Amino acid sequence: MKRYVIFLTLIITATTPGNCQEKIDSLMPVRGFCISAPRPAELESFITFIKEELAPRKVNTLILRVDFNFRFESHPELSDSIALSNGEVKKLVKVCRDARIKIIPQINLLGHQSWAGRTGNLLRVYPQFDETPRVKMPEKYVWPNPDKLYCKSYCPLHPAVHDIVFDLVDELCDVFEAGAFHAGMDEVFYIGEDQCPRCSGRDKAELFAGEVTLIRNHLALKNRRLWIWGDRLIDGKTTGMGEWEASFNNTYRAVDMIPKDVMICDWHYEKAEQSAVFFAMKGLSVVTCPYNNKASAMAQVNDMVRFRASSSEVMSGRFSGIVQTVWSGAGQFIDNYYGRKKERGENSTVNCFRAVFNEISRLEK
Ligand SMILES: [Zn+2]
């Protein structure tokens, strides 16, 4: 009986088109693309891009940085003035479902609550959540600056902050019909500040891990998985990776404190750092994230395949794939992609995107 089932299975898998899908799924399970969610006016061209460019390249994961670009019913006070409606999001959901692409919506939690001289919606509407209310937003932003202001953070120990942000997280996951949520959590420079009445004196790694765990547990109630950027979990001094793609502010010990089912997005844009191995050896699943450097991105694709092939069976599956990141808006990227605007230099995001997926396709063959 068992032999008969195996025989039948062989016939079916050998004759269905799903077979080649399975090959690429075992080579590179996550084939991701991360970009800002389109503004309403950019929606149609973005949908065309999904159909004509992402789907044929077998992209299966789309991380959409939504933040406040949605008309939230739970907190309309936090929505951008021009934001995606429920119906517009459903168009994205449909086109991605048809193309077998999973959407993972993102809101930046903890850090990235301001950008340059502009405060983000959460702290603008609820300034009481600000970890550093003493730091005033500058007229003209420059880096470095005396306040070491890169981006504002919310205070993870403020008793009211999670009631609000979890409403947003739940609403966004519901409308996107998402099984995973990306909370950002990169480049958190302000955490456990001495002047914060709740956080002062606390261990920054414990604060960071506490926030990750709280968000993870909230998502787990609805069987949703948390994805985050990995930089706060790497020791920037010992590794020489610096204070951006790794941590100089003592958060890195959190790597041993967070739940093991959090997916780590390990971004390195200049070099194919080998830190995916570090995360996998800690028991965490990891995707490597290139940006605009074609040579290092191609090395990252090949590293990921090699890590999967040369690791123990236990660890191999944690090397989950590649996510190409784009840091311009969706509209601008698409204009660059179709040559309506010119992205300068060899190291363009468009070139990198093409190179990453060409390389995956080449390795598949
Ligand atoms: Zn605080």
PDB file of C-alpha atoms and ligand atoms in Angstrom, residues 131 155-156 196 198-199, ligand 1:
ATOM      1  CA  GLU A 131      11.012  58.260  25.118  1.00  0.00           C
ATOM      2  CA  CYS A 155       8.745  54.377  25.508  1.00  0.00           C
ATOM      3  CA  PRO A 156       8.158  50.610  25.637  1.00  0.00           C
ATOM      4  CA  CYS A 196      12.821  58.436  31.166  1.00  0.00           C
ATOM      5  CA  ARG A 198      10.089  54.372  33.524  1.00  0.00           C
ATOM      6  CA  CYS A 199      13.191  53.134  31.687  1.00  0.00           C
TER       7      CYS A 199
HETATM    8 ZN    ZN B   1      10.907  54.800  28.704  1.00  0.00          ZN
END
